[in-house]
Amino acid sequence: MNDLIQLHTFEPQDVALLERELRARLQARWLHPWACLEVAITGPWRPADLWPGAPERLIWTSTFTLPEGGLLTADGELAAAERDTLARRRAPVTAAELLAPAFAAGLAVWHSDAGRSVFVSLWRDRRLRHSLRLEPGVQSVRCDGERVLIEAPPRHLPEGDRTGVLLGGWQRFLGEPLRMEGASRLMFVDTLAALTGDSPDEVLIARGEWSSEPARAVAGK
């Protein structure tokens, strides 16, 4: 699996909204000349439809892909991190996290098999409330929006592993437990990745420039 970069919200998402909000947060000069960014959106869906006993809340999910690799230059990464307290959580900036403050509540996730790492950040009222970055055996970086706690190597990790970090983020986002065992836990990342599998990919940025195609709203499933 490629890196999984997603934004989950309780409010509707569509391509026009995401493009408008991302343009407001990213300056063109921050983009790599070869930068490409695509997004697929689905919603509303309910966790209870996928996991027995899970909440019935309606959720919208967007999945971001970078077909050509990186999005921001080094200077762009630093500039983008200065927005919305992003610099405090000590993790690379993703499109999902740049967009999270545009919603009343948002959960941004980044799961990388290649990098053996995971990062979640929870946003409420347009502010960072919680983030956790885990590189197993290397370090964990936890932030409550103000204070940062770094353990290298990580010794005290209640979440346990990368899947546990994702589940912990989801439980904070939903405000109630999301119990996962056996195959459901083992397949949790793949289940998240499949959420937008049937949705069309829309190009937001191509070759370092905003797409000339007019943004179109994506109908929910």
Short mmCIF file of N, CA and C in Angstrom, two decimals, residues 118-187:
data_model
loop_
_atom_site.label_atom_id
_atom_site.label_comp_id
_atom_site.label_asym_id
_atom_site.label_seq_id
_atom_site.Cartn_x
_atom_site.Cartn_y
_atom_site.Cartn_z
N VAL A 118 3.38 6.37 11.53
CA VAL A 118 1.98 6.76 11.51
C VAL A 118 1.86 8.10 12.22
N PHE A 119 0.91 8.91 11.79
CA PHE A 119 0.67 10.21 12.41
C PHE A 119 -0.82 10.50 12.37
N VAL A 120 -1.36 10.92 13.51
CA VAL A 120 -2.76 11.35 13.57
C VAL A 120 -2.81 12.71 14.23
N SER A 121 -3.73 13.55 13.79
CA SER A 121 -3.96 14.82 14.48
C SER A 121 -5.45 15.10 14.50
N LEU A 122 -5.92 15.55 15.66
CA LEU A 122 -7.32 15.85 15.88
C LEU A 122 -7.51 17.34 16.01
N TRP A 123 -8.49 17.87 15.26
CA TRP A 123 -8.76 19.31 15.25
C TRP A 123 -10.21 19.55 15.66
N ARG A 124 -10.41 20.48 16.57
CA ARG A 124 -11.76 20.90 16.96
C ARG A 124 -11.78 22.43 17.06
N ASP A 125 -12.86 23.01 16.60
CA ASP A 125 -12.99 24.47 16.62
C ASP A 125 -11.80 25.14 15.96
N ARG A 126 -11.33 24.53 14.87
CA ARG A 126 -10.24 25.05 14.04
C ARG A 126 -8.88 25.07 14.75
N ARG A 127 -8.75 24.30 15.84
CA ARG A 127 -7.48 24.28 16.56
C ARG A 127 -7.01 22.85 16.76
N LEU A 128 -5.68 22.68 16.79
CA LEU A 128 -5.09 21.38 17.07
C LEU A 128 -5.31 21.02 18.53
N ARG A 129 -5.94 19.86 18.77
CA ARG A 129 -6.22 19.42 20.12
C ARG A 129 -5.37 18.23 20.55
N HIS A 130 -4.92 17.44 19.56
CA HIS A 130 -4.13 16.25 19.87
C HIS A 130 -3.41 15.79 18.61
N SER A 131 -2.17 15.37 18.79
CA SER A 131 -1.47 14.71 17.69
C SER A 131 -0.49 13.71 18.27
N LEU A 132 -0.24 12.67 17.49
CA LEU A 132 0.73 11.65 17.89
C LEU A 132 1.41 11.11 16.64
N ARG A 133 2.70 11.18 16.64
CA ARG A 133 3.51 10.60 15.57
C ARG A 133 4.32 9.45 16.15
N LEU A 134 4.27 8.30 15.50
CA LEU A 134 5.02 7.14 15.98
C LEU A 134 5.88 6.58 14.87
N GLU A 135 7.17 6.45 15.17
CA GLU A 135 8.10 5.68 14.36
C GLU A 135 8.58 4.56 15.27
N PRO A 136 8.02 3.35 15.13
CA PRO A 136 8.31 2.27 16.07
C PRO A 136 9.82 2.05 16.24
N GLY A 137 10.24 1.99 17.50
CA GLY A 137 11.65 1.76 17.81
C GLY A 137 12.52 2.98 17.65
N VAL A 138 11.96 4.08 17.12
CA VAL A 138 12.76 5.29 16.88
C VAL A 138 12.31 6.42 17.80
N GLN A 139 11.05 6.85 17.65
CA GLN A 139 10.56 7.94 18.49
C GLN A 139 9.04 8.02 18.43
N SER A 140 8.48 8.64 19.47
CA SER A 140 7.08 9.06 19.45
C SER A 140 7.06 10.54 19.81
N VAL A 141 6.16 11.28 19.15
CA VAL A 141 6.03 12.72 19.40
C VAL A 141 4.55 12.99 19.65
N ARG A 142 4.24 13.41 20.87
CA ARG A 142 2.86 13.64 21.27
C ARG A 142 2.67 15.13 21.57
N CYS A 143 1.54 15.69 21.10
CA CYS A 143 1.27 17.11 21.30
C CYS A 143 -0.20 17.28 21.66
N ASP A 144 -0.48 18.17 22.63
CA ASP A 144 -1.86 18.47 23.00
C ASP A 144 -2.31 19.81 22.45
N GLY A 145 -1.59 20.32 21.45
CA GLY A 145 -1.87 21.64 20.90
C GLY A 145 -0.96 22.71 21.44
N GLU A 146 -0.36 22.44 22.59
CA GLU A 146 0.57 23.38 23.21
C GLU A 146 1.89 22.70 23.57
N ARG A 147 1.80 21.70 24.45
CA ARG A 147 2.99 21.01 24.92
C ARG A 147 3.36 19.85 24.00
N VAL A 148 4.66 19.58 23.92
CA VAL A 148 5.16 18.49 23.09
C VAL A 148 5.97 17.54 23.96
N LEU A 149 5.70 16.25 23.84
CA LEU A 149 6.44 15.23 24.57
C LEU A 149 7.07 14.28 23.57
N ILE A 150 8.40 14.18 23.61
CA ILE A 150 9.14 13.33 22.69
C ILE A 150 9.82 12.22 23.48
N GLU A 151 9.67 10.99 23.01
CA GLU A 151 10.37 9.85 23.58
C GLU A 151 11.14 9.15 22.46
N ALA A 152 12.45 9.05 22.63
CA ALA A 152 13.29 8.42 21.62
C ALA A 152 14.30 7.50 22.32
N PRO A 153 14.13 6.20 22.22
CA PRO A 153 12.99 5.49 21.58
C PRO A 153 11.74 5.55 22.46
N PRO A 154 10.57 5.28 21.89
CA PRO A 154 9.33 5.33 22.69
C PRO A 154 9.29 4.20 23.73
N ARG A 155 8.94 4.58 24.97
CA ARG A 155 8.87 3.59 26.05
C ARG A 155 7.47 3.46 26.63
N HIS A 156 6.74 4.56 26.65
CA HIS A 156 5.42 4.56 27.28
C HIS A 156 4.39 4.92 26.22
N LEU A 157 3.87 3.91 25.54
CA LEU A 157 2.93 4.14 24.45
C LEU A 157 1.67 3.32 24.72
N PRO A 158 0.67 3.94 25.36
CA PRO A 158 -0.57 3.20 25.63
C PRO A 158 -1.22 2.64 24.38
N GLU A 159 -1.04 3.33 23.24
CA GLU A 159 -1.66 2.88 21.99
C GLU A 159 -1.05 1.58 21.46
N GLY A 160 0.18 1.29 21.85
CA GLY A 160 0.81 0.01 21.54
C GLY A 160 1.55 -0.06 20.23
N ASP A 161 0.87 0.17 19.10
CA ASP A 161 1.50 0.05 17.79
C ASP A 161 0.86 1.04 16.83
N ARG A 162 1.22 0.92 15.54
CA ARG A 162 0.71 1.90 14.57
C ARG A 162 -0.80 1.82 14.43
N THR A 163 -1.35 0.61 14.40
CA THR A 163 -2.80 0.49 14.33
C THR A 163 -3.45 1.08 15.57
N GLY A 164 -2.83 0.87 16.72
CA GLY A 164 -3.35 1.44 17.96
C GLY A 164 -3.36 2.95 17.94
N VAL A 165 -2.36 3.55 17.30
CA VAL A 165 -2.33 5.01 17.17
C VAL A 165 -3.52 5.49 16.34
N LEU A 166 -3.79 4.79 15.23
CA LEU A 166 -4.94 5.14 14.40
C LEU A 166 -6.25 4.99 15.17
N LEU A 167 -6.39 3.87 15.88
CA LEU A 167 -7.61 3.64 16.64
C LEU A 167 -7.78 4.69 17.73
N GLY A 168 -6.69 5.05 18.39
CA GLY A 168 -6.76 6.08 19.41
C GLY A 168 -7.22 7.41 18.85
N GLY A 169 -6.73 7.76 17.67
CA GLY A 169 -7.18 8.99 17.02
C GLY A 169 -8.65 8.95 16.69
N TRP A 170 -9.11 7.80 16.19
CA TRP A 170 -10.53 7.64 15.85
C TRP A 170 -11.42 7.74 17.07
N GLN A 171 -10.97 7.15 18.18
CA GLN A 171 -11.78 7.21 19.39
C GLN A 171 -11.89 8.64 19.91
N ARG A 172 -10.83 9.40 19.83
CA ARG A 172 -10.89 10.81 20.23
C ARG A 172 -11.81 11.58 19.30
N PHE A 173 -11.75 11.27 18.02
CA PHE A 173 -12.58 11.96 17.03
C PHE A 173 -14.06 11.66 17.26
N LEU A 174 -14.39 10.41 17.49
CA LEU A 174 -15.78 10.01 17.68
C LEU A 174 -16.30 10.33 19.07
N GLY A 175 -15.40 10.44 20.05
CA GLY A 175 -15.81 10.71 21.41
C GLY A 175 -16.33 9.49 22.13
N GLU A 176 -16.07 8.31 21.59
CA GLU A 176 -16.48 7.06 22.23
C GLU A 176 -15.62 5.93 21.70
N PRO A 177 -15.57 4.81 22.41
CA PRO A 177 -14.68 3.71 22.01
C PRO A 177 -15.01 3.16 20.62
N LEU A 178 -13.97 2.76 19.93
CA LEU A 178 -14.11 2.04 18.67
C LEU A 178 -13.36 0.72 18.87
N ARG A 179 -14.08 -0.26 19.39
CA ARG A 179 -13.44 -1.52 19.76
C ARG A 179 -13.16 -2.37 18.52
N MET A 180 -11.93 -2.84 18.45
CA MET A 180 -11.50 -3.57 17.27
C MET A 180 -10.65 -4.75 17.71
N GLU A 181 -11.01 -5.95 17.25
CA GLU A 181 -10.26 -7.14 17.61
C GLU A 181 -10.06 -8.03 16.38
N GLY A 182 -9.10 -8.94 16.50
CA GLY A 182 -8.90 -9.95 15.47
C GLY A 182 -8.70 -9.39 14.08
N ALA A 183 -9.45 -9.96 13.13
CA ALA A 183 -9.30 -9.58 11.72
C ALA A 183 -9.68 -8.13 11.49
N SER A 184 -10.68 -7.61 12.22
CA SER A 184 -11.09 -6.22 12.05
C SER A 184 -9.95 -5.27 12.38
N ARG A 185 -9.21 -5.58 13.44
CA ARG A 185 -8.07 -4.73 13.81
C ARG A 185 -6.94 -4.91 12.80
N LEU A 186 -6.69 -6.15 12.41
CA LEU A 186 -5.61 -6.44 11.46
C LEU A 186 -5.85 -5.72 10.13
N MET A 187 -7.12 -5.62 9.73
CA MET A 187 -7.46 -5.03 8.44
C MET A 187 -7.88 -3.57 8.54
#
